[in-house]
CSV table of C-alpha atoms in Angstrom, one decimal:
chain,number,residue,atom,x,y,z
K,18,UNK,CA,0.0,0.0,0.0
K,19,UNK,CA,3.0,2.6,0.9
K,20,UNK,CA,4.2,1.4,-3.0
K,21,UNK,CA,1.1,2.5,-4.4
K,22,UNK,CA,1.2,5.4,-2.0
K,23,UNK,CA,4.6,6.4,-3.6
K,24,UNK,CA,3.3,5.1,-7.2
K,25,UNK,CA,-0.2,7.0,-7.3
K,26,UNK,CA,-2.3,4.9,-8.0
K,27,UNK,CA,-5.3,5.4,-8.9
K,28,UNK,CA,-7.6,2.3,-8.7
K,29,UNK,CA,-7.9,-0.5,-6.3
K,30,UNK,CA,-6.2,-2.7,-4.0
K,31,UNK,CA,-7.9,-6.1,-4.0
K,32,UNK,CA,-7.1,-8.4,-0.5
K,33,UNK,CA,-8.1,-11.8,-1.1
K,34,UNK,CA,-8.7,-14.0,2.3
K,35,UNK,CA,-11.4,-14.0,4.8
K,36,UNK,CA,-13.3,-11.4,5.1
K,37,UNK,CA,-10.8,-9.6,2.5
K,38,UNK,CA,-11.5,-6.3,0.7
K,39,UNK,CA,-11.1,-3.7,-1.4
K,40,UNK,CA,-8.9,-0.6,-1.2
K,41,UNK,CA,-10.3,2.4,-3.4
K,42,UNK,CA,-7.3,4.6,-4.3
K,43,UNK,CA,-6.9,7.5,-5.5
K,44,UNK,CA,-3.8,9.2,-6.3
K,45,UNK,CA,-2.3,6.8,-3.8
K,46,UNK,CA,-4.8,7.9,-1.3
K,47,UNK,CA,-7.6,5.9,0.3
K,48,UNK,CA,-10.6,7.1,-0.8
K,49,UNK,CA,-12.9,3.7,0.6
K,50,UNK,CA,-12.8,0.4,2.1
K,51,UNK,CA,-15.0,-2.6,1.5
K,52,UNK,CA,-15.0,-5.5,3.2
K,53,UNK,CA,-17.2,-8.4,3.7
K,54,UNK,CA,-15.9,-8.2,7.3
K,55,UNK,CA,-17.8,-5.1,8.3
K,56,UNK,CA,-20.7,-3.1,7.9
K,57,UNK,CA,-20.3,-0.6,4.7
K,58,UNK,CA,-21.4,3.3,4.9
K,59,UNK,CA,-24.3,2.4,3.8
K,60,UNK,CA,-25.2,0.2,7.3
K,61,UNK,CA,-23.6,2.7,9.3
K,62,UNK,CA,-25.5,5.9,7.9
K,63,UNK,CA,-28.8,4.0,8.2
K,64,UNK,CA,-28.3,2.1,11.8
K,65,UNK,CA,-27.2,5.7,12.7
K,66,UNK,CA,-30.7,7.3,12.4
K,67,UNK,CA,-29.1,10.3,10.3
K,68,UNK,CA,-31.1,9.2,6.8
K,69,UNK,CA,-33.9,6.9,6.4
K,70,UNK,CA,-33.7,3.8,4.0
K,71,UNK,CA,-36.6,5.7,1.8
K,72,UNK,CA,-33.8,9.3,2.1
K,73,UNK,CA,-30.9,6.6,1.0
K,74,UNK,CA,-32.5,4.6,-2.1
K,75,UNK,CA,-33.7,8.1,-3.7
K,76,UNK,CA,-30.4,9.8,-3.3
K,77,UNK,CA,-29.0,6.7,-4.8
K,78,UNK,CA,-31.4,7.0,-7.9
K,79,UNK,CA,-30.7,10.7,-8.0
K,80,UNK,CA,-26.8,10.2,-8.0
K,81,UNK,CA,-27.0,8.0,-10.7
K,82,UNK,CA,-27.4,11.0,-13.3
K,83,UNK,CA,-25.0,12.9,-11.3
K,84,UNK,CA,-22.7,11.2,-10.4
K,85,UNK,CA,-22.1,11.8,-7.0
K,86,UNK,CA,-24.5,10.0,-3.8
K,87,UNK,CA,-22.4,12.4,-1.2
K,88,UNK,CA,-24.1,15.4,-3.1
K,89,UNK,CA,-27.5,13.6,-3.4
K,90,UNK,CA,-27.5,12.9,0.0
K,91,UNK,CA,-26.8,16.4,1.6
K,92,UNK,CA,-29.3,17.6,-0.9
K,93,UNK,CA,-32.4,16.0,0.7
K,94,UNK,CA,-31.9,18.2,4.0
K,95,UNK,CA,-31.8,15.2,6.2
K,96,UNK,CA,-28.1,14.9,7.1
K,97,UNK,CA,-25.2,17.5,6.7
K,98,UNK,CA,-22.0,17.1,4.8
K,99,UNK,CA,-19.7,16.7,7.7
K,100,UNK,CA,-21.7,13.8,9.2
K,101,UNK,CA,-21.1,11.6,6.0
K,102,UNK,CA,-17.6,12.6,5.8
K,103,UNK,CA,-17.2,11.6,9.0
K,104,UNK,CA,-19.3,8.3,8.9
K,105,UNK,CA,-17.5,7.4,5.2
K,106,UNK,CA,-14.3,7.9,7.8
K,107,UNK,CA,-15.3,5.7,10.1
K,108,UNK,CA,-16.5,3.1,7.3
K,109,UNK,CA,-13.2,3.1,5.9
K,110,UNK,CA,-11.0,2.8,9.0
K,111,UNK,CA,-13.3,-0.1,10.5
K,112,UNK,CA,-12.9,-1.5,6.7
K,113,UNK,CA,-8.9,-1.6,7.1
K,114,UNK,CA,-9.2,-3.2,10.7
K,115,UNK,CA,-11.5,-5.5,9.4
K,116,UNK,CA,-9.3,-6.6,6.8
K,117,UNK,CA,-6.1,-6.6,8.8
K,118,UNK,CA,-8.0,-9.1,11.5
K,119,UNK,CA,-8.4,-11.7,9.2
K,120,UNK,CA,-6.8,-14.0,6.9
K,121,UNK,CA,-4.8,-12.5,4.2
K,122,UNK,CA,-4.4,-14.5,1.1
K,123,UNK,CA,-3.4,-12.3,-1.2
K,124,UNK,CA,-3.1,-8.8,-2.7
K,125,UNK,CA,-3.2,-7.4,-6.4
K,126,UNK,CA,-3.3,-3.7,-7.5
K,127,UNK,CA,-6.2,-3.7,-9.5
K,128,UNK,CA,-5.4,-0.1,-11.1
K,129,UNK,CA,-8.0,0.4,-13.6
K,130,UNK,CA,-10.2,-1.0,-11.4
K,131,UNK,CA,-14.0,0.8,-13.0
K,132,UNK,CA,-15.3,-0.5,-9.5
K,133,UNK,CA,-16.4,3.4,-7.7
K,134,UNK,CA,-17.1,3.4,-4.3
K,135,UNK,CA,-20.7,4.8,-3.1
K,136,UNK,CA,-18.8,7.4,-0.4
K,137,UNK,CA,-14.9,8.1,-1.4
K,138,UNK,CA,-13.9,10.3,1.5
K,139,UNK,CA,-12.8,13.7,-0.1
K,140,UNK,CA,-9.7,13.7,-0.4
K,141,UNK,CA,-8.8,10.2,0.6
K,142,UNK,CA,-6.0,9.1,3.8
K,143,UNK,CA,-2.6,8.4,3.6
K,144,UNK,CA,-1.8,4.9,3.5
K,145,UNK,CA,0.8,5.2,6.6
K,146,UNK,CA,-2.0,7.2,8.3
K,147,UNK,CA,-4.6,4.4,7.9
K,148,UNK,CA,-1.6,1.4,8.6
K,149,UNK,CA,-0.7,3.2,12.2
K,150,UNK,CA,-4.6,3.5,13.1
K,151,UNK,CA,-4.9,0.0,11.9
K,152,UNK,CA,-2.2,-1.5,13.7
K,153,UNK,CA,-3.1,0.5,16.8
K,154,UNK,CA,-6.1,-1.3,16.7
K,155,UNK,CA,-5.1,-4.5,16.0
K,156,UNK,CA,-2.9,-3.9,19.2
K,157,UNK,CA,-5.9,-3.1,21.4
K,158,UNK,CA,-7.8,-6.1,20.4
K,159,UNK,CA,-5.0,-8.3,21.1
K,160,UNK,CA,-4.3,-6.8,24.7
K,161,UNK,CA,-8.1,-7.1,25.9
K,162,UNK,CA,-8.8,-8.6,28.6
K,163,UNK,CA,-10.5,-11.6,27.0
K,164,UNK,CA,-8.8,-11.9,23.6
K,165,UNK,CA,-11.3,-12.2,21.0
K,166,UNK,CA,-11.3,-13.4,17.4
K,167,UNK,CA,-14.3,-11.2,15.2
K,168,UNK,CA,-14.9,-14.0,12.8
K,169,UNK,CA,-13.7,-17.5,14.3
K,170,UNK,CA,-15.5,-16.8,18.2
K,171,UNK,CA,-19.1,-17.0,18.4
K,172,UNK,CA,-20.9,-15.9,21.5
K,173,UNK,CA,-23.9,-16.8,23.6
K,174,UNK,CA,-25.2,-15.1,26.6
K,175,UNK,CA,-23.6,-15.2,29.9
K,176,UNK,CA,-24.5,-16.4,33.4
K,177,UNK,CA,-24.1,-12.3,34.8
K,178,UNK,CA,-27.3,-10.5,35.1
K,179,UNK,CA,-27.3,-6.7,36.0
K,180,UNK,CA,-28.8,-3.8,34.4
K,181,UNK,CA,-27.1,-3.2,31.0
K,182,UNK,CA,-27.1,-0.5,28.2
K,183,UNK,CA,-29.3,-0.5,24.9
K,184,UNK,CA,-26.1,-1.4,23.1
K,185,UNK,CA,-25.5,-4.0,25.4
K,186,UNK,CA,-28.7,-5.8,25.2
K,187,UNK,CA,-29.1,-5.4,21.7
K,188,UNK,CA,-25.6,-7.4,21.7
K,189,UNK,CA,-26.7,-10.1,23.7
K,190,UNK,CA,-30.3,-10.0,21.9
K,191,UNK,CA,-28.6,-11.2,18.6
K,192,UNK,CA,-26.0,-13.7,20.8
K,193,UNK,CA,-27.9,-16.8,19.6
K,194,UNK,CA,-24.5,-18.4,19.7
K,195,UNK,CA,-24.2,-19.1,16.1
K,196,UNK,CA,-23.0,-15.3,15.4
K,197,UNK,CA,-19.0,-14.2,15.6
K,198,UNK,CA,-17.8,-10.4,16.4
K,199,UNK,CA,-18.4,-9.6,12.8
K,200,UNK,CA,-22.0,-11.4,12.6
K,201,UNK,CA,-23.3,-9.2,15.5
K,202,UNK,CA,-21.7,-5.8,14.2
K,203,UNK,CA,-23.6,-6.9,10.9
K,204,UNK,CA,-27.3,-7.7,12.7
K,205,UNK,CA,-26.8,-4.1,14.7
K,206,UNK,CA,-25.0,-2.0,12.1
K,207,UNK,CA,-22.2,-1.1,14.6
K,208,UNK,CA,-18.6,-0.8,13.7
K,209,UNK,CA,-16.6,-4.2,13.8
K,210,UNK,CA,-14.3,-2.7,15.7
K,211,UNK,CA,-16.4,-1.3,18.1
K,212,UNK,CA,-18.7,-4.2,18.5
K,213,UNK,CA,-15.4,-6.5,19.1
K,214,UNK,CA,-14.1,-4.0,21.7
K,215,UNK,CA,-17.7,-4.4,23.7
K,216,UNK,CA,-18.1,-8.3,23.5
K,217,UNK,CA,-14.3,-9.0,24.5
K,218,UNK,CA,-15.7,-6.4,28.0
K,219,UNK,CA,-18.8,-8.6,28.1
K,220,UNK,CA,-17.0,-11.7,28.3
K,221,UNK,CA,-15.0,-10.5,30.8
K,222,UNK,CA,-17.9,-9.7,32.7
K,223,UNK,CA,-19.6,-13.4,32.5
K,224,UNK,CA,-22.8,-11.3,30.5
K,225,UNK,CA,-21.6,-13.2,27.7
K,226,UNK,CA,-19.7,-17.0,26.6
K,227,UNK,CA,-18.0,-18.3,23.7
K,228,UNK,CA,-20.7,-20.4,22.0
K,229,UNK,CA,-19.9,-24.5,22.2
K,230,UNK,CA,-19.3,-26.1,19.0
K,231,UNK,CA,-22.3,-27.7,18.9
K,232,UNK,CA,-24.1,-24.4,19.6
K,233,UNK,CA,-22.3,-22.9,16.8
K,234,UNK,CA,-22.9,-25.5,14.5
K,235,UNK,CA,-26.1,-26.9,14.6
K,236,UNK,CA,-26.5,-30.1,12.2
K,237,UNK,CA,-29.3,-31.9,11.9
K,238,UNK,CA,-29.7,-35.0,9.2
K,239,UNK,CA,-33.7,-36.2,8.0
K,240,UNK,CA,-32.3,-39.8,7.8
K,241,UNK,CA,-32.7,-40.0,3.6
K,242,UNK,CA,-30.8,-43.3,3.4
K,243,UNK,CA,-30.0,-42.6,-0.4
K,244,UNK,CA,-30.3,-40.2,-3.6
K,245,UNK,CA,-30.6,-43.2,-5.7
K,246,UNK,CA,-34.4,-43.4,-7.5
K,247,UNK,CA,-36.5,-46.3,-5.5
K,248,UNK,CA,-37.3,-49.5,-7.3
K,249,UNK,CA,-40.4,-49.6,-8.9
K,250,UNK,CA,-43.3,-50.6,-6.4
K,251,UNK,CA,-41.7,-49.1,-4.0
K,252,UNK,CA,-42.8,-45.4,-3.7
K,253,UNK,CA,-46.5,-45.3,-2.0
K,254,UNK,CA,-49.4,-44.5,-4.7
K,255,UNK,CA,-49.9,-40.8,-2.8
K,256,UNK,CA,-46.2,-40.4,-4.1
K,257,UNK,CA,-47.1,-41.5,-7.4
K,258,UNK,CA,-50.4,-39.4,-7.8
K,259,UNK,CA,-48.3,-36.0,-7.8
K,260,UNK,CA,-45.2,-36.9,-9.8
K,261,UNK,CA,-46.0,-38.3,-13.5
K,262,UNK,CA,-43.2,-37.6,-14.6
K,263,UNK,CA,-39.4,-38.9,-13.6
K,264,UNK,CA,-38.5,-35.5,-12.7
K,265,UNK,CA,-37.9,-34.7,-9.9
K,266,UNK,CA,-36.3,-37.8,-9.1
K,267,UNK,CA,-38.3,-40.2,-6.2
K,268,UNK,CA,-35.3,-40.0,-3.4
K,269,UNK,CA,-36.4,-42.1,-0.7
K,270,UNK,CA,-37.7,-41.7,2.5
K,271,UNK,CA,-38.8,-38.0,3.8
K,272,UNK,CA,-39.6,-38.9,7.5
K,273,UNK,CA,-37.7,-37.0,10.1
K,274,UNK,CA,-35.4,-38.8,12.0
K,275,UNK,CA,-33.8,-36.0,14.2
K,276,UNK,CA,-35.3,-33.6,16.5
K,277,UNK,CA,-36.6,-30.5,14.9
R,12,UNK,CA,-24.8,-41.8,3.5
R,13,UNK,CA,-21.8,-39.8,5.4
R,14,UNK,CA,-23.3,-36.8,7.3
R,15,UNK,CA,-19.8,-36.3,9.5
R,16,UNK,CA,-18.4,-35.8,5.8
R,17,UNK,CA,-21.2,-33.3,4.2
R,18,UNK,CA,-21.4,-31.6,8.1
R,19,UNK,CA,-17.4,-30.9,7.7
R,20,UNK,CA,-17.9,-29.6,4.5
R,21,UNK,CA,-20.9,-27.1,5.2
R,22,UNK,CA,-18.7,-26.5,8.6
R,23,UNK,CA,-16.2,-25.2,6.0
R,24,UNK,CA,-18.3,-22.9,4.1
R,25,UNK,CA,-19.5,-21.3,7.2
R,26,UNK,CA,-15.6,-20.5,8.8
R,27,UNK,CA,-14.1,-19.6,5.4
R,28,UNK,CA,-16.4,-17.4,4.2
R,29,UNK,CA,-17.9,-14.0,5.9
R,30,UNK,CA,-21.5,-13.3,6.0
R,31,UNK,CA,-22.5,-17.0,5.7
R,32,UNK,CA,-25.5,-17.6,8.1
R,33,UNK,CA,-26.9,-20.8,7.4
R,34,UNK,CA,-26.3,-24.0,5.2
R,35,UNK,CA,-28.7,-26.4,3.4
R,36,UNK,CA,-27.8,-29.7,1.6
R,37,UNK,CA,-31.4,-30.9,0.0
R,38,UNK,CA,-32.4,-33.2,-2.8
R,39,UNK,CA,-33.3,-32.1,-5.5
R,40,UNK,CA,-37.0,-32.2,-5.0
R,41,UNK,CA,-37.0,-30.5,-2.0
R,42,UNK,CA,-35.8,-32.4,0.7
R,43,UNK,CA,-33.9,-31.4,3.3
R,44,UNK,CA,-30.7,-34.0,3.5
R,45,UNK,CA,-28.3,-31.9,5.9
R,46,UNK,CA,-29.2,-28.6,7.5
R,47,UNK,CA,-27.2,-26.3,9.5
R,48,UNK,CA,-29.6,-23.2,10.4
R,49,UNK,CA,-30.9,-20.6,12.6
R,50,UNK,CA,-33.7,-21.3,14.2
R,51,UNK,CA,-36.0,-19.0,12.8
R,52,UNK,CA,-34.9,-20.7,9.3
R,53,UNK,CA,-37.3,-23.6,8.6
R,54,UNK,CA,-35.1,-26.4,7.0
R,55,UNK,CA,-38.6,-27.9,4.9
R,56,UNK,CA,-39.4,-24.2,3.6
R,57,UNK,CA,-35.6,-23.4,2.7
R,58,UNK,CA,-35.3,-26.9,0.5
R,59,UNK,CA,-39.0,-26.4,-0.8
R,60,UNK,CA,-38.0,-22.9,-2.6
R,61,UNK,CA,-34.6,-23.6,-3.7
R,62,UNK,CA,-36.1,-26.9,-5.9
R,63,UNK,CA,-38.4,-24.1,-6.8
R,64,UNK,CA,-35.7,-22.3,-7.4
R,65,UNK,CA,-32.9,-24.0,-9.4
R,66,UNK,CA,-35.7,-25.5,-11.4
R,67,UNK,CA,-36.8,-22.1,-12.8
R,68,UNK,CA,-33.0,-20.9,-12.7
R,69,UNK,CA,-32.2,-24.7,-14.7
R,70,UNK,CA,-35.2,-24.0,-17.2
R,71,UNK,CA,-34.1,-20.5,-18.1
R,72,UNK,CA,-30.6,-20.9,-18.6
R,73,UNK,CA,-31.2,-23.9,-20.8
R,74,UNK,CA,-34.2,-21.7,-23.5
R,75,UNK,CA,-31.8,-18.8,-23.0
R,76,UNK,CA,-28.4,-20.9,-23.9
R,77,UNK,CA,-26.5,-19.8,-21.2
R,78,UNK,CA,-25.2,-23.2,-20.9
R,79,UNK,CA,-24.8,-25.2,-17.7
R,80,UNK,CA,-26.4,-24.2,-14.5
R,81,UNK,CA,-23.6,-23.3,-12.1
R,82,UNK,CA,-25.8,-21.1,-9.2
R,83,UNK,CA,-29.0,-18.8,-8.9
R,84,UNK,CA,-29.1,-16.2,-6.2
R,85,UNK,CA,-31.7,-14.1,-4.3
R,86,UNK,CA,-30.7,-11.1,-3.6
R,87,UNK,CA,-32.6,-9.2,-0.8
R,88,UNK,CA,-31.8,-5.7,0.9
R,89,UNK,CA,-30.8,-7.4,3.9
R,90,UNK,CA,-29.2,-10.5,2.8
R,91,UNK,CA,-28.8,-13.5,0.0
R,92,UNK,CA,-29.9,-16.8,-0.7
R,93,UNK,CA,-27.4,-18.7,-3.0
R,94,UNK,CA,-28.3,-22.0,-4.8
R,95,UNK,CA,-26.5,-24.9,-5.8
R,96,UNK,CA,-26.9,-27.4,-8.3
R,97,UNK,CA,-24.4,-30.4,-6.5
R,98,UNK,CA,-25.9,-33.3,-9.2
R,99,UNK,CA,-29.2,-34.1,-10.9
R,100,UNK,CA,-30.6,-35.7,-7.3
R,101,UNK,CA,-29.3,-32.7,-4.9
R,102,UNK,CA,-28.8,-29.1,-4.3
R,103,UNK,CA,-27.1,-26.7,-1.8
R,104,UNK,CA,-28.6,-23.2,-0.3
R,105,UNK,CA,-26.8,-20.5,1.6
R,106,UNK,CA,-28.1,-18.5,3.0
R,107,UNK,CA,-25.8,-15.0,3.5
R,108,UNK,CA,-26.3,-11.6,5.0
R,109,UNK,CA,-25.7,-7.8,3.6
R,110,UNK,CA,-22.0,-7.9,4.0
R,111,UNK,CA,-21.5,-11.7,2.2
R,112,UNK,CA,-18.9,-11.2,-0.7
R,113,UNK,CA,-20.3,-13.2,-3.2
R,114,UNK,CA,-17.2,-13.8,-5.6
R,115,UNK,CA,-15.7,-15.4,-2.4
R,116,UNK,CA,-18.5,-17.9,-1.5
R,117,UNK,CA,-18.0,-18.5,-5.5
R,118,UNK,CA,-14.9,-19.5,-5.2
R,119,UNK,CA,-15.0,-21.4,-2.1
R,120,UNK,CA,-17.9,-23.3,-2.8
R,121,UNK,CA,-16.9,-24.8,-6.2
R,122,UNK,CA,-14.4,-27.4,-4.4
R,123,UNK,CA,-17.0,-27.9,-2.2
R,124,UNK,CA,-19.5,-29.0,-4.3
R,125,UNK,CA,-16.9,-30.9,-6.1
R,126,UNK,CA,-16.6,-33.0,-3.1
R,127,UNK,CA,-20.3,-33.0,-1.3
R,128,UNK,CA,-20.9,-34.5,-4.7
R,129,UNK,CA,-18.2,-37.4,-4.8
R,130,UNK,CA,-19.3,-37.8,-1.0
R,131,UNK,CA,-22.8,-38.4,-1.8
R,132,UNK,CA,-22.2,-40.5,-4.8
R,133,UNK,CA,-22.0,-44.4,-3.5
């Protein structure tokens, strides 16, 4: 990233691995992050009360002739132009962290990339600006109290009960223990990092677990014995009466043998 | 049939890739075979809709000539559904949310497939 700092660039920096991501550039600044690892401007703008959904997909029709959703956006009245600076900020730092806490495959400068991010931050961040902030971070997750991994740990709630904070029980509201760090930030529209931070405290504090695996994984088989099509005279005639034809293929028994 | 086999691979899915909430193997007339859900995701429904589904999406990529079926996917304001041809008898759903990158689960499923279809082959 400092090369294509040096370099330029103008395009993309793709980061295979999971979550990965995509670095926007623009003359070797950051203009955006994406990431499947957290929530985009987008998530953050609407979870944030400052637009609407309805507010959001018009300016997003409207920017389509012009060219630019930051513009469309301020233009509706709803939300000023320092608050989606500063949430297309945020978006992008939390897009770096998320990134940089996850597997990392691979990375290609893409640098015709046509891919345009929604919100480029004006004038974009310098790459050794957005690596210290990141690796600051990445320090502070791993010297909390309860280390916590955003994708690999899933949580449930704790044995702890005391009064807690809307953000709090809205954490441990979507704790069905089948949801990681990342899942959570997601199904509240919070910040990854943020979200992280909070769980690792709640941990701490008993209000929540890490999920057992069989809580986190939750398999259940209907006992079909085989794919292959039954002998004839073996299907029942209710079978027969709604299938004429041999597709969809007959595949065996349909009664449940595991608790639903 | 070897569930510990198709529940490793759906387990993979799941770790590797971001965003993936819930897996479904089912046959191909919409049965569940292996399900790995939330519980407000009912397993029966899920494997109903994606026979549904990848029949349609089969159908029209055959009349239109875009050759093989490889995937069809639903995509919602808050989240994906991703269907799977594995063989003629049996499919696979995911289901994703909002932030699922969907040229990852592409690439990670194909292998998958590749083998959830060798392992339910006899």
């Amino acid at each position: 990233m400092t090369q294509c700092h040096e370099d330029r660039v103008t395009g993309a920096l793709s980061v295979t691995g999971n979550a990965g991501g995509l670095f926007h550039l623009r003359d070797g600044a950051v203009i955006a992050v994406e990431s499947a690892g957290s929530p985009g401007v987008e998530t953050l703008l609407l979870s944030s009360g400052g637009i609407s959904a309805e507010d959001w997909d018009a300016a997003l029709v409207e920017s389509v002739g012009t060219g630019s959703l930051q513009a469309a956006l301020v233009a509706r009245g709803s939300i000023g132009l320092a608050e989606v600076e500063a949430v297309a900020v945020a978006a992008l730092q939390d897009g770096a962290f998320a990134v940089a806490a996850g597997d990392v495959q691979e990375c290609v400068v893409v640098s015709d990339s046509a891919d345009v991010p929604l919100l480029p931050v004006t004038g974009g961040v310098a790459p050794a600006l957005l690596l210290a902030e990141t690796a600051g971070r990445l320090d502070a997750i791993a010297s909390l109290p309860v280390p916590l991994s955003p994708y690999r740990d899933r949580v449930v709630p704790g044995r702890a009960t005391k009064s807690m904070s809307g953000e709090r029980r809205e954490i441990v509201a979507h704790a069905t223990g089948r949801r990681s760090a990342r899942d959570i930030a997601f199904a509240t529209g919070r910040s990854l990092h943020s979200v992280t931070v909070e769980i690792s405290r709640m941990l701490g504090e008993e209000l929540l677990e890490i999920a057992p695996p069989a809580t986190a994984f939750s398999f259940s088989h209907w006992g079909l014995p085989s794919l292959r099509p039954r002998a004839p005279g073996q299907s029942s005639g209710k079978e027969m009466d709604w299938t004429t034809t041999p597709w969809p293929p007959n595949c065996g028994r349909s009664e449940r043998t595991s608790p639903e | 049939m070897d569930y510990d086999a198709l529940a490793a691979e759906l387990r993979t899915i799941r770790e590797n890739v971001a965003g993936v909430t819930d897996t479904v193997i089912a046959a191909s007339d919409g049965i569940p075979i292996l399900t790995d859900v939330a519980k407000n995701v009912e397993p029966s429904h899920i494997s109903a809709l994606a026979a549904a589904d990848l029949g349609i999406a089969r159908q029209a990529a055959e009349v239109v000539g875009l050759g093989a079926l490889r995937q069809t996917v639903v995509f919602g304001s808050e989240g994906y559904m991703a269907v799977y041809s594995i063989s003629r008898t049996a499919l696979m759903v995911v289901l994703g949310d909002k932030g699922l990158n969907l040229g990852r689960l592409l690439h990670e499923s194909r292998p998958s497939i590749e083998r959830i279809g060798s392992i339910m082959t006899p």
